[in-house]
mmCIF file with all atom_site columns, C-alpha atoms and ligand atoms in Angstrom:
data_model
loop_
_atom_site.group_PDB
_atom_site.id
_atom_site.type_symbol
_atom_site.label_atom_id
_atom_site.label_alt_id
_atom_site.label_comp_id
_atom_site.label_asym_id
_atom_site.label_entity_id
_atom_site.label_seq_id
_atom_site.pdbx_PDB_ins_code
_atom_site.Cartn_x
_atom_site.Cartn_y
_atom_site.Cartn_z
_atom_site.occupancy
_atom_site.B_iso_or_equiv
_atom_site.pdbx_formal_charge
_atom_site.auth_seq_id
_atom_site.auth_comp_id
_atom_site.auth_asym_id
_atom_site.auth_atom_id
_atom_site.pdbx_PDB_model_num
ATOM   1   C CA . MET A 1 1   ? -22.151 -1.709  -3.747  1.00 98.00 ? 1048 MET A CA 1
ATOM   2   C CA . ALA A 1 2   ? -21.069 -5.328  -3.781  1.00 98.00 ? 1049 ALA A CA 1
ATOM   3   C CA . VAL A 1 3   ? -17.331 -5.979  -4.130  1.00 98.00 ? 1050 VAL A CA 1
ATOM   4   C CA . LEU A 1 4   ? -16.070 -9.226  -5.695  1.00 98.00 ? 1051 LEU A CA 1
ATOM   5   C CA . VAL A 1 5   ? -12.598 -10.349 -4.614  1.00 98.00 ? 1052 VAL A CA 1
ATOM   6   C CA . SER A 1 6   ? -10.257 -13.326 -4.847  1.00 97.00 ? 1053 SER A CA 1
ATOM   7   C CA . GLY A 1 7   ? -7.106  -12.216 -3.026  1.00 97.00 ? 1054 GLY A CA 1
ATOM   8   C CA . ARG A 1 8   ? -5.256  -9.533  -1.141  1.00 98.00 ? 1055 ARG A CA 1
ATOM   9   C CA . GLY A 1 9   ? -7.940  -6.842  -1.333  1.00 98.00 ? 1056 GLY A CA 1
ATOM   10  C CA . SER A 1 10  ? -5.885  -3.657  -1.374  1.00 98.00 ? 1057 SER A CA 1
ATOM   11  C CA . ASN A 1 11  ? -8.387  -2.080  -3.788  1.00 98.00 ? 1058 ASN A CA 1
ATOM   12  C CA . LEU A 1 12  ? -11.218 -3.153  -1.481  1.00 98.00 ? 1059 LEU A CA 1
ATOM   13  C CA . GLN A 1 13  ? -9.349  -1.406  1.349   1.00 98.00 ? 1060 GLN A CA 1
ATOM   14  C CA . ALA A 1 14  ? -8.983  1.744   -0.754  1.00 98.00 ? 1061 ALA A CA 1
ATOM   15  C CA . ILE A 1 15  ? -12.749 1.722   -1.353  1.00 98.00 ? 1062 ILE A CA 1
ATOM   16  C CA . ILE A 1 16  ? -13.502 1.190   2.356   1.00 98.00 ? 1063 ILE A CA 1
ATOM   17  C CA . ASP A 1 17  ? -11.108 4.049   3.227   1.00 98.00 ? 1064 ASP A CA 1
ATOM   18  C CA . GLY A 1 18  ? -12.600 6.223   0.467   1.00 98.00 ? 1065 GLY A CA 1
ATOM   19  C CA . ILE A 1 19  ? -16.073 5.786   1.939   1.00 98.00 ? 1066 ILE A CA 1
ATOM   20  C CA . GLU A 1 20  ? -14.827 6.577   5.443   1.00 98.00 ? 1067 GLU A CA 1
ATOM   21  C CA . ALA A 1 21  ? -13.041 9.682   4.175   1.00 98.00 ? 1068 ALA A CA 1
ATOM   22  C CA . GLY A 1 22  ? -16.213 10.914  2.441   1.00 98.00 ? 1069 GLY A CA 1
ATOM   23  C CA . LYS A 1 23  ? -14.660 10.527  -1.032  1.00 98.00 ? 1070 LYS A CA 1
ATOM   24  C CA . ILE A 1 24  ? -17.359 8.039   -2.063  1.00 98.00 ? 1071 ILE A CA 1
ATOM   25  C CA . ASN A 1 25  ? -21.032 8.578   -1.277  1.00 98.00 ? 1072 ASN A CA 1
ATOM   26  C CA . GLY A 1 26  ? -22.015 4.972   -0.974  1.00 98.00 ? 1073 GLY A CA 1
ATOM   27  C CA . GLU A 1 27  ? -21.947 1.874   1.129   1.00 98.00 ? 1074 GLU A CA 1
ATOM   28  C CA . ILE A 1 28  ? -20.590 -1.641  0.636   1.00 98.00 ? 1075 ILE A CA 1
ATOM   29  C CA . VAL A 1 29  ? -23.386 -4.108  1.353   1.00 98.00 ? 1076 VAL A CA 1
ATOM   30  C CA . ALA A 1 30  ? -21.396 -7.299  0.710   1.00 98.00 ? 1077 ALA A CA 1
ATOM   31  C CA . VAL A 1 31  ? -17.920 -8.558  -0.113  1.00 98.00 ? 1078 VAL A CA 1
ATOM   32  C CA . ILE A 1 32  ? -18.144 -11.767 -2.129  1.00 98.00 ? 1079 ILE A CA 1
ATOM   33  C CA . SER A 1 33  ? -15.174 -14.086 -2.638  1.00 98.00 ? 1080 SER A CA 1
ATOM   34  C CA . ASP A 1 34  ? -14.522 -17.258 -4.610  1.00 97.00 ? 1081 ASP A CA 1
ATOM   35  C CA . LYS A 1 35  ? -11.683 -18.099 -2.192  1.00 97.00 ? 1082 LYS A CA 1
ATOM   36  C CA . LYS A 1 36  ? -12.345 -18.639 1.493   1.00 97.00 ? 1083 LYS A CA 1
ATOM   37  C CA . ARG A 1 37  ? -8.749  -17.767 2.390   1.00 97.00 ? 1084 ARG A CA 1
ATOM   38  C CA . ALA A 1 38  ? -8.724  -14.428 0.553   1.00 98.00 ? 1085 ALA A CA 1
ATOM   39  C CA . TYR A 1 39  ? -7.170  -11.762 2.786   1.00 98.00 ? 1086 TYR A CA 1
ATOM   40  C CA . ALA A 1 40  ? -9.780  -9.363  1.407   1.00 98.00 ? 1087 ALA A CA 1
ATOM   41  C CA . LEU A 1 41  ? -12.361 -11.159 3.598   1.00 98.00 ? 1088 LEU A CA 1
ATOM   42  C CA . LYS A 1 42  ? -10.408 -10.183 6.719   1.00 98.00 ? 1089 LYS A CA 1
ATOM   43  C CA . ARG A 1 43  ? -10.395 -6.570  5.599   1.00 98.00 ? 1090 ARG A CA 1
ATOM   44  C CA . ALA A 1 44  ? -14.173 -6.690  5.094   1.00 98.00 ? 1091 ALA A CA 1
ATOM   45  C CA . GLU A 1 45  ? -14.744 -8.282  8.496   1.00 98.00 ? 1092 GLU A CA 1
ATOM   46  C CA . GLY A 1 46  ? -12.494 -5.630  10.068  1.00 98.00 ? 1093 GLY A CA 1
ATOM   47  C CA . ALA A 1 47  ? -14.763 -2.982  8.581   1.00 98.00 ? 1094 ALA A CA 1
ATOM   48  C CA . GLY A 1 48  ? -17.938 -4.756  9.739   1.00 98.00 ? 1095 GLY A CA 1
ATOM   49  C CA . ILE A 1 49  ? -19.062 -5.623  6.197   1.00 98.00 ? 1096 ILE A CA 1
ATOM   50  C CA . GLN A 1 50  ? -21.050 -8.772  5.393   1.00 98.00 ? 1097 GLN A CA 1
ATOM   51  C CA . THR A 1 51  ? -18.856 -11.418 3.681   1.00 98.00 ? 1098 THR A CA 1
ATOM   52  C CA . ILE A 1 52  ? -20.027 -14.240 1.432   1.00 98.00 ? 1099 ILE A CA 1
ATOM   53  C CA . VAL A 1 53  ? -17.855 -17.097 0.104   1.00 98.00 ? 1100 VAL A CA 1
ATOM   54  C CA . ILE A 1 54  ? -18.972 -19.042 -2.940  1.00 98.00 ? 1101 ILE A CA 1
ATOM   55  C CA . GLU A 1 55  ? -16.955 -22.159 -3.639  1.00 94.00 ? 1102 GLU A CA 1
ATOM   56  C CA . GLU A 1 56  ? -18.413 -24.472 -6.268  1.00 91.00 ? 1103 GLU A CA 1
ATOM   57  C CA . ASP A 1 57  ? -16.599 -27.138 -8.251  1.00 86.00 ? 1104 ASP A CA 1
ATOM   58  C CA . SER A 1 58  ? -18.150 -26.560 -11.639 1.00 95.00 ? 1105 SER A CA 1
ATOM   59  C CA . ARG A 1 59  ? -17.983 -23.239 -13.481 1.00 94.00 ? 1106 ARG A CA 1
ATOM   60  C CA . GLU A 1 60  ? -21.727 -23.366 -14.224 1.00 95.00 ? 1107 GLU A CA 1
ATOM   61  C CA . ALA A 1 61  ? -22.664 -24.022 -10.590 1.00 97.00 ? 1108 ALA A CA 1
ATOM   62  C CA . PHE A 1 62  ? -20.392 -21.187 -9.478  1.00 97.00 ? 1109 PHE A CA 1
ATOM   63  C CA . GLN A 1 63  ? -21.873 -18.684 -11.935 1.00 97.00 ? 1110 GLN A CA 1
ATOM   64  C CA . ARG A 1 64  ? -25.422 -19.698 -10.975 1.00 97.00 ? 1111 ARG A CA 1
ATOM   65  C CA . ALA A 1 65  ? -24.667 -19.356 -7.267  1.00 97.00 ? 1112 ALA A CA 1
ATOM   66  C CA . LEU A 1 66  ? -23.020 -15.973 -7.854  1.00 98.00 ? 1113 LEU A CA 1
ATOM   67  C CA . LEU A 1 67  ? -26.010 -14.706 -9.849  1.00 98.00 ? 1114 LEU A CA 1
ATOM   68  C CA . ASP A 1 68  ? -28.400 -15.872 -7.096  1.00 98.00 ? 1115 ASP A CA 1
ATOM   69  C CA . CYS A 1 69  ? -26.250 -14.186 -4.488  1.00 98.00 ? 1116 CYS A CA 1
ATOM   70  C CA . LEU A 1 70  ? -26.009 -10.897 -6.418  1.00 98.00 ? 1117 LEU A CA 1
ATOM   71  C CA . SER A 1 71  ? -29.741 -10.921 -7.109  1.00 98.00 ? 1118 SER A CA 1
ATOM   72  C CA . ALA A 1 72  ? -30.417 -11.352 -3.386  1.00 98.00 ? 1119 ALA A CA 1
ATOM   73  C CA . VAL A 1 73  ? -27.983 -8.597  -2.382  1.00 98.00 ? 1120 VAL A CA 1
ATOM   74  C CA . ASP A 1 74  ? -29.309 -6.395  -5.237  1.00 97.00 ? 1121 ASP A CA 1
ATOM   75  C CA . PRO A 1 75  ? -26.523 -3.788  -5.329  1.00 98.00 ? 1122 PRO A CA 1
ATOM   76  C CA . ASP A 1 76  ? -26.641 -0.621  -7.466  1.00 98.00 ? 1123 ASP A CA 1
ATOM   77  C CA . LEU A 1 77  ? -23.031 -1.228  -8.471  1.00 98.00 ? 1124 LEU A CA 1
ATOM   78  C CA . ILE A 1 78  ? -20.827 -4.335  -8.602  1.00 98.00 ? 1125 ILE A CA 1
ATOM   79  C CA . LEU A 1 79  ? -17.086 -3.779  -8.262  1.00 98.00 ? 1126 LEU A CA 1
ATOM   80  C CA . LEU A 1 80  ? -14.512 -6.349  -9.338  1.00 98.00 ? 1127 LEU A CA 1
ATOM   81  C CA . ALA A 1 81  ? -11.422 -5.848  -7.204  1.00 98.00 ? 1128 ALA A CA 1
ATOM   82  C CA . GLY A 1 82  ? -8.876  -8.532  -7.966  1.00 97.00 ? 1129 GLY A CA 1
ATOM   83  C CA . PHE A 1 83  ? -11.628 -11.027 -8.810  1.00 97.00 ? 1130 PHE A CA 1
ATOM   84  C CA . MET A 1 84  ? -9.998  -13.738 -10.899 1.00 95.00 ? 1131 MET A CA 1
ATOM   85  C CA . ARG A 1 85  ? -12.967 -15.088 -12.877 1.00 95.00 ? 1132 ARG A CA 1
ATOM   86  C CA . LEU A 1 86  ? -14.901 -13.920 -15.899 1.00 95.00 ? 1133 LEU A CA 1
ATOM   87  C CA . LEU A 1 87  ? -18.583 -13.247 -15.188 1.00 97.00 ? 1134 LEU A CA 1
ATOM   88  C CA . SER A 1 88  ? -21.209 -15.210 -17.121 1.00 97.00 ? 1135 SER A CA 1
ATOM   89  C CA . PRO A 1 89  ? -23.285 -13.395 -19.770 1.00 97.00 ? 1136 PRO A CA 1
ATOM   90  C CA . ALA A 1 90  ? -26.338 -13.952 -17.523 1.00 97.00 ? 1137 ALA A CA 1
ATOM   91  C CA . ILE A 1 91  ? -24.712 -11.944 -14.715 1.00 98.00 ? 1138 ILE A CA 1
ATOM   92  C CA . ILE A 1 92  ? -23.552 -9.183  -17.045 1.00 98.00 ? 1139 ILE A CA 1
ATOM   93  C CA . GLN A 1 93  ? -27.003 -8.901  -18.626 1.00 97.00 ? 1140 GLN A CA 1
ATOM   94  C CA . SER A 1 94  ? -28.646 -8.748  -15.195 1.00 98.00 ? 1141 SER A CA 1
ATOM   95  C CA . PHE A 1 95  ? -26.664 -5.625  -14.217 1.00 98.00 ? 1142 PHE A CA 1
ATOM   96  C CA . PRO A 1 96  ? -26.242 -3.602  -17.426 1.00 96.00 ? 1143 PRO A CA 1
ATOM   97  C CA . GLY A 1 97  ? -23.808 -0.690  -17.027 1.00 97.00 ? 1144 GLY A CA 1
ATOM   98  C CA . ARG A 1 98  ? -23.504 -1.481  -13.344 1.00 98.00 ? 1145 ARG A CA 1
ATOM   99  C CA . ILE A 1 99  ? -20.342 -3.619  -13.149 1.00 98.00 ? 1146 ILE A CA 1
ATOM   100 C CA . MET A 1 100 ? -16.851 -2.080  -12.993 1.00 98.00 ? 1147 MET A CA 1
ATOM   101 C CA . ASN A 1 101 ? -13.355 -3.555  -13.022 1.00 98.00 ? 1148 ASN A CA 1
ATOM   102 C CA . ILE A 1 102 ? -9.866  -2.201  -12.388 1.00 98.00 ? 1149 ILE A CA 1
ATOM   103 C CA . HIS A 1 103 ? -6.980  -3.457  -14.494 1.00 98.00 ? 1150 HIS A CA 1
ATOM   104 C CA . PRO A 1 104 ? -3.242  -2.744  -14.068 1.00 98.00 ? 1151 PRO A CA 1
ATOM   105 C CA . SER A 1 105 ? -2.424  -1.535  -17.606 1.00 98.00 ? 1152 SER A CA 1
ATOM   106 C CA . LEU A 1 106 ? -3.578  1.055   -20.099 1.00 99.00 ? 1153 LEU A CA 1
ATOM   107 C CA . LEU A 1 107 ? -6.152  -1.035  -21.957 1.00 98.00 ? 1154 LEU A CA 1
ATOM   108 C CA . PRO A 1 108 ? -6.441  -2.233  -24.668 1.00 98.00 ? 1155 PRO A CA 1
ATOM   109 C CA . SER A 1 109 ? -2.737  -2.991  -24.097 1.00 98.00 ? 1156 SER A CA 1
ATOM   110 C CA . PHE A 1 110 ? -1.972  -6.024  -21.943 1.00 98.00 ? 1157 PHE A CA 1
ATOM   111 C CA . PRO A 1 111 ? -5.359  -7.488  -20.982 1.00 98.00 ? 1158 PRO A CA 1
ATOM   112 C CA . GLY A 1 112 ? -5.592  -10.664 -18.905 1.00 97.00 ? 1159 GLY A CA 1
ATOM   113 C CA . VAL A 1 113 ? -3.251  -11.856 -16.179 1.00 96.00 ? 1160 VAL A CA 1
ATOM   114 C CA . GLN A 1 114 ? 0.218   -10.475 -15.376 1.00 98.00 ? 1161 GLN A CA 1
ATOM   115 C CA . ALA A 1 115 ? -0.371  -7.160  -17.142 1.00 98.00 ? 1162 ALA A CA 1
ATOM   116 C CA . GLN A 1 116 ? 2.655   -5.588  -15.445 1.00 98.00 ? 1163 GLN A CA 1
ATOM   117 C CA . ARG A 1 117 ? 4.951   -8.417  -16.611 1.00 98.00 ? 1164 ARG A CA 1
ATOM   118 C CA . GLN A 1 118 ? 3.504   -8.128  -20.127 1.00 98.00 ? 1165 GLN A CA 1
ATOM   119 C CA . ALA A 1 119 ? 4.273   -4.375  -20.129 1.00 98.00 ? 1166 ALA A CA 1
ATOM   120 C CA . LEU A 1 120 ? 7.888   -4.926  -18.990 1.00 98.00 ? 1167 LEU A CA 1
ATOM   121 C CA . GLU A 1 121 ? 8.457   -7.716  -21.497 1.00 98.00 ? 1168 GLU A CA 1
ATOM   122 C CA . TYR A 1 122 ? 7.032   -5.629  -24.328 1.00 98.00 ? 1169 TYR A CA 1
ATOM   123 C CA . GLY A 1 123 ? 9.309   -2.758  -23.341 1.00 98.00 ? 1170 GLY A CA 1
ATOM   124 C CA . VAL A 1 124 ? 6.750   0.058   -23.130 1.00 98.00 ? 1171 VAL A CA 1
ATOM   125 C CA . LYS A 1 125 ? 7.918   3.246   -21.413 1.00 98.00 ? 1172 LYS A CA 1
ATOM   126 C CA . VAL A 1 126 ? 4.490   4.149   -20.052 1.00 98.00 ? 1173 VAL A CA 1
ATOM   127 C CA . THR A 1 127 ? 1.839   1.869   -18.582 1.00 98.00 ? 1174 THR A CA 1
ATOM   128 C CA . GLY A 1 128 ? -0.802  2.517   -15.912 1.00 98.00 ? 1175 GLY A CA 1
ATOM   129 C CA . CYS A 1 129 ? -4.257  1.447   -14.875 1.00 99.00 ? 1176 CYS A CA 1
ATOM   130 C CA . THR A 1 130 ? -7.755  1.421   -16.333 1.00 98.00 ? 1177 THR A CA 1
ATOM   131 C CA . VAL A 1 131 ? -11.189 1.421   -14.719 1.00 99.00 ? 1178 VAL A CA 1
ATOM   132 C CA . HIS A 1 132 ? -13.815 0.141   -17.140 1.00 98.00 ? 1179 HIS A CA 1
ATOM   133 C CA . PHE A 1 133 ? -17.353 -1.157  -17.287 1.00 98.00 ? 1180 PHE A CA 1
ATOM   134 C CA . VAL A 1 134 ? -17.476 -4.924  -17.680 1.00 98.00 ? 1181 VAL A CA 1
ATOM   135 C CA . ASP A 1 135 ? -18.790 -6.539  -20.841 1.00 97.00 ? 1182 ASP A CA 1
ATOM   136 C CA . GLU A 1 136 ? -18.623 -10.163 -21.921 1.00 95.00 ? 1183 GLU A CA 1
ATOM   137 C CA . GLY A 1 137 ? -14.978 -10.021 -23.037 1.00 95.00 ? 1184 GLY A CA 1
ATOM   138 C CA . MET A 1 138 ? -11.857 -10.078 -20.913 1.00 95.00 ? 1185 MET A CA 1
ATOM   139 C CA . ASP A 1 139 ? -10.923 -6.493  -19.952 1.00 97.00 ? 1186 ASP A CA 1
ATOM   140 C CA . THR A 1 140 ? -12.710 -5.136  -23.035 1.00 97.00 ? 1187 THR A CA 1
ATOM   141 C CA . GLY A 1 141 ? -15.592 -2.990  -21.719 1.00 98.00 ? 1188 GLY A CA 1
ATOM   142 C CA . PRO A 1 142 ? -16.034 0.792   -22.127 1.00 98.00 ? 1189 PRO A CA 1
ATOM   143 C CA . ILE A 1 143 ? -13.260 2.743   -20.402 1.00 98.00 ? 1190 ILE A CA 1
ATOM   144 C CA . ILE A 1 144 ? -14.178 5.101   -17.556 1.00 98.00 ? 1191 ILE A CA 1
ATOM   145 C CA . LEU A 1 145 ? -10.798 6.419   -16.333 1.00 98.00 ? 1192 LEU A CA 1
ATOM   146 C CA . GLN A 1 146 ? -7.141  5.741   -17.038 1.00 98.00 ? 1193 GLN A CA 1
ATOM   147 C CA . GLU A 1 147 ? -4.003  6.966   -15.355 1.00 98.00 ? 1194 GLU A CA 1
ATOM   148 C CA . ALA A 1 148 ? -0.477  6.629   -16.705 1.00 98.00 ? 1195 ALA A CA 1
ATOM   149 C CA . VAL A 1 149 ? 2.566   5.366   -14.782 1.00 98.00 ? 1196 VAL A CA 1
ATOM   150 C CA . PRO A 1 150 ? 6.109   5.580   -16.230 1.00 98.00 ? 1197 PRO A CA 1
ATOM   151 C CA . VAL A 1 151 ? 8.227   2.438   -16.501 1.00 98.00 ? 1198 VAL A CA 1
ATOM   152 C CA . LEU A 1 152 ? 11.600  3.197   -14.907 1.00 98.00 ? 1199 LEU A CA 1
ATOM   153 C CA . GLU A 1 153 ? 14.983  1.781   -16.011 1.00 98.00 ? 1200 GLU A CA 1
ATOM   154 C CA . GLU A 1 154 ? 15.423  -0.202  -12.802 1.00 98.00 ? 1201 GLU A CA 1
ATOM   155 C CA . ASP A 1 155 ? 11.855  -1.559  -12.660 1.00 98.00 ? 1202 ASP A CA 1
ATOM   156 C CA . ASP A 1 156 ? 11.066  -5.224  -12.133 1.00 98.00 ? 1203 ASP A CA 1
ATOM   157 C CA . VAL A 1 157 ? 7.562   -6.729  -11.919 1.00 98.00 ? 1204 VAL A CA 1
ATOM   158 C CA . ASP A 1 158 ? 7.310   -6.042  -8.181  1.00 98.00 ? 1205 ASP A CA 1
ATOM   159 C CA . SER A 1 159 ? 8.413   -2.416  -8.237  1.00 98.00 ? 1206 SER A CA 1
ATOM   160 C CA . LEU A 1 160 ? 6.268   -1.585  -11.269 1.00 98.00 ? 1207 LEU A CA 1
ATOM   161 C CA . SER A 1 161 ? 3.222   -3.377  -9.795  1.00 98.00 ? 1208 SER A CA 1
ATOM   162 C CA . ALA A 1 162 ? 3.607   -1.477  -6.521  1.00 98.00 ? 1209 ALA A CA 1
ATOM   163 C CA . ARG A 1 163 ? 3.729   1.901   -8.295  1.00 98.00 ? 1210 ARG A CA 1
ATOM   164 C CA . ILE A 1 164 ? 0.721   1.059   -10.450 1.00 98.00 ? 1211 ILE A CA 1
ATOM   165 C CA . LEU A 1 165 ? -1.200  -0.185  -7.396  1.00 98.00 ? 1212 LEU A CA 1
ATOM   166 C CA . GLU A 1 166 ? -0.927  3.191   -5.644  1.00 98.00 ? 1213 GLU A CA 1
ATOM   167 C CA . VAL A 1 167 ? -2.455  4.835   -8.707  1.00 98.00 ? 1214 VAL A CA 1
ATOM   168 C CA . GLU A 1 168 ? -5.123  2.111   -8.989  1.00 98.00 ? 1215 GLU A CA 1
ATOM   169 C CA . HIS A 1 169 ? -6.397  2.888   -5.522  1.00 98.00 ? 1216 HIS A CA 1
ATOM   170 C CA . ARG A 1 170 ? -7.101  6.560   -6.184  1.00 98.00 ? 1217 ARG A CA 1
ATOM   171 C CA . THR A 1 171 ? -8.371  5.988   -9.727  1.00 98.00 ? 1218 THR A CA 1
ATOM   172 C CA . TYR A 1 172 ? -10.909 3.375   -8.600  1.00 98.00 ? 1219 TYR A CA 1
ATOM   173 C CA . VAL A 1 173 ? -12.186 5.660   -5.832  1.00 98.00 ? 1220 VAL A CA 1
ATOM   174 C CA . LYS A 1 174 ? -12.623 8.516   -8.343  1.00 98.00 ? 1221 LYS A CA 1
ATOM   175 C CA . ALA A 1 175 ? -14.500 6.314   -10.835 1.00 98.00 ? 1222 ALA A CA 1
ATOM   176 C CA . ILE A 1 176 ? -16.841 4.967   -8.163  1.00 98.00 ? 1223 ILE A CA 1
ATOM   177 C CA . GLN A 1 177 ? -17.654 8.473   -6.958  1.00 98.00 ? 1224 GLN A CA 1
ATOM   178 C CA . LEU A 1 178 ? -18.408 9.573   -10.537 1.00 98.00 ? 1225 LEU A CA 1
ATOM   179 C CA . PHE A 1 179 ? -20.887 6.680   -10.751 1.00 98.00 ? 1226 PHE A CA 1
ATOM   180 C CA . ALA A 1 180 ? -22.359 7.564   -7.339  1.00 98.00 ? 1227 ALA A CA 1
ATOM   181 C CA . GLN A 1 181 ? -22.881 11.134  -8.550  1.00 98.00 ? 1228 GLN A CA 1
ATOM   182 C CA . GLY A 1 182 ? -24.671 9.896   -11.677 1.00 98.00 ? 1229 GLY A CA 1
ATOM   183 C CA . ARG A 1 183 ? -21.970 11.429  -13.887 1.00 98.00 ? 1230 ARG A CA 1
ATOM   184 C CA . LEU A 1 184 ? -21.148 8.433   -16.127 1.00 98.00 ? 1231 LEU A CA 1
ATOM   185 C CA . GLU A 1 185 ? -23.022 7.993   -19.386 1.00 98.00 ? 1232 GLU A CA 1
ATOM   186 C CA . ILE A 1 186 ? -22.224 5.060   -21.684 1.00 98.00 ? 1233 ILE A CA 1
ATOM   187 C CA . GLU A 1 187 ? -22.467 5.876   -25.400 1.00 97.00 ? 1234 GLU A CA 1
ATOM   188 C CA . GLY A 1 188 ? -21.362 2.814   -27.350 1.00 95.00 ? 1235 GLY A CA 1
ATOM   189 C CA . ARG A 1 189 ? -17.692 2.311   -26.486 1.00 97.00 ? 1236 ARG A CA 1
ATOM   190 C CA . ARG A 1 190 ? -17.294 5.788   -24.980 1.00 98.00 ? 1237 ARG A CA 1
ATOM   191 C CA . VAL A 1 191 ? -18.065 6.724   -21.413 1.00 98.00 ? 1238 VAL A CA 1
ATOM   192 C CA . ARG A 1 192 ? -18.927 10.402  -21.102 1.00 98.00 ? 1239 ARG A CA 1
ATOM   193 C CA . ILE A 1 193 ? -18.092 12.080  -17.813 1.00 98.00 ? 1240 ILE A CA 1
ATOM   194 C CA . LEU A 1 194 ? -20.772 14.661  -17.120 1.00 98.00 ? 1241 LEU A CA 1
ATOM   195 C CA . PRO A 1 195 ? -19.981 17.905  -15.272 1.00 96.00 ? 1242 PRO A CA 1
ATOM   196 C CA . PRO A 1 196 ? -20.829 18.016  -11.572 1.00 93.00 ? 1243 PRO A CA 1
ATOM   197 C CA . ALA A 1 197 ? -24.354 19.095  -10.698 1.00 87.00 ? 1244 ALA A CA 1
ATOM   198 C CA . PRO A 1 198 ? -24.479 22.816  -9.838  1.00 86.00 ? 1245 PRO A CA 1
ATOM   199 C CA . VAL A 1 199 ? -24.465 23.524  -6.118  1.00 81.00 ? 1246 VAL A CA 1
ATOM   200 C CA . LYS A 1 200 ? -27.911 24.765  -5.087  1.00 78.00 ? 1247 LYS A CA 1
ATOM   201 C CA . GLU A 1 201 ? -27.794 28.137  -3.391  1.00 77.00 ? 1248 GLU A CA 1
ATOM   202 C CA . GLU A 1 202 ? -29.864 28.316  -0.272  1.00 74.00 ? 1249 GLU A CA 1
ATOM   203 C CA . ILE A 1 203 ? -32.531 30.965  -0.292  1.00 72.00 ? 1250 ILE A CA 1
ATOM   204 C CA . VAL A 1 204 ? -32.781 32.487  3.140   1.00 68.00 ? 1251 VAL A CA 1
HETATM 205 C C1 . GRF B 2 .   ? -4.946  -5.295  -8.951  1.00 94.20 ? 1677 GRF B C1 1
HETATM 206 O O1 . GRF B 2 .   ? -3.701  -5.055  -9.578  1.00 94.20 ? 1677 GRF B O1 1
HETATM 207 C C2 . GRF B 2 .   ? -6.084  -5.115  -9.931  1.00 94.20 ? 1677 GRF B C2 1
HETATM 208 O O2 . GRF B 2 .   ? -5.824  -4.144  -10.895 1.00 94.20 ? 1677 GRF B O2 1
HETATM 209 C C3 . GRF B 2 .   ? -6.148  -6.472  -10.603 1.00 94.20 ? 1677 GRF B C3 1
HETATM 210 O O3 . GRF B 2 .   ? -5.891  -7.390  -9.563  1.00 94.20 ? 1677 GRF B O3 1
HETATM 211 C C4 . GRF B 2 .   ? -5.105  -6.762  -8.549  1.00 94.20 ? 1677 GRF B C4 1
HETATM 212 C C5 . GRF B 2 .   ? -5.862  -6.909  -7.271  1.00 94.20 ? 1677 GRF B C5 1
HETATM 213 O O4 . GRF B 2 .   ? -5.159  -6.421  -6.164  1.00 94.20 ? 1677 GRF B O4 1
HETATM 214 N N1 . GRF B 2 .   ? -7.419  -6.667  -11.262 1.00 94.20 ? 1677 GRF B N1 1
HETATM 215 P P1 . GRF B 2 .   ? -5.892  -6.263  -4.764  1.00 94.20 ? 1677 GRF B P1 1
HETATM 216 O O5 . GRF B 2 .   ? -6.480  -7.639  -4.426  1.00 94.20 ? 1677 GRF B O5 1
HETATM 217 O O6 . GRF B 2 .   ? -6.952  -5.218  -4.912  1.00 94.20 ? 1677 GRF B O6 1
HETATM 218 O O7 . GRF B 2 .   ? -4.818  -5.864  -3.800  1.00 94.20 ? 1677 GRF B O7 1
#
């Protein structure tokens, strides 16, 4: 897996911890950031994972450099974890059905930035998080898993974001493991979750 980050990296940490705990059968081969100061890079270094920073002035140059980098790393799965840019169509077409994102709302409600603030301002009573495959839109790809989080009377953006974040961490780990087990099948807009493979009995 390659993980793309721009900031704090708490989801990256959840993935690293998930791998260590045996909840994900996989390995992170690179953490790629568009910000050299992203705290996520420190987390990756702490876990002994290769880090790559791509800083380019123009959007086109950045997307080209990112595609070159991803092609060289050649991951089975690309994970967006707080990565603050849209991917170019060329990148998306190079990794069909192999790019996932986590978003802090129940999509299609509140796509884009500040989803938790949008939810509070709209006045919904339930929000949550969504893991989805990435297509060319913003937060529009086929949905893999969602988990609901209630909005409490006393919530502000910080308290709501913190409660959603806890749920994000476990939901992302679950979705990644489903992919690792080959249990996700995309059928148009729907993602089917296949049953686990039967455990083979050993013949003695
Ligand atoms: C998370 O809320 C994620 O859903 C959104 O960006 C935030 C990233 O947080 N896409 P972190 O960098 O993983 O801590």
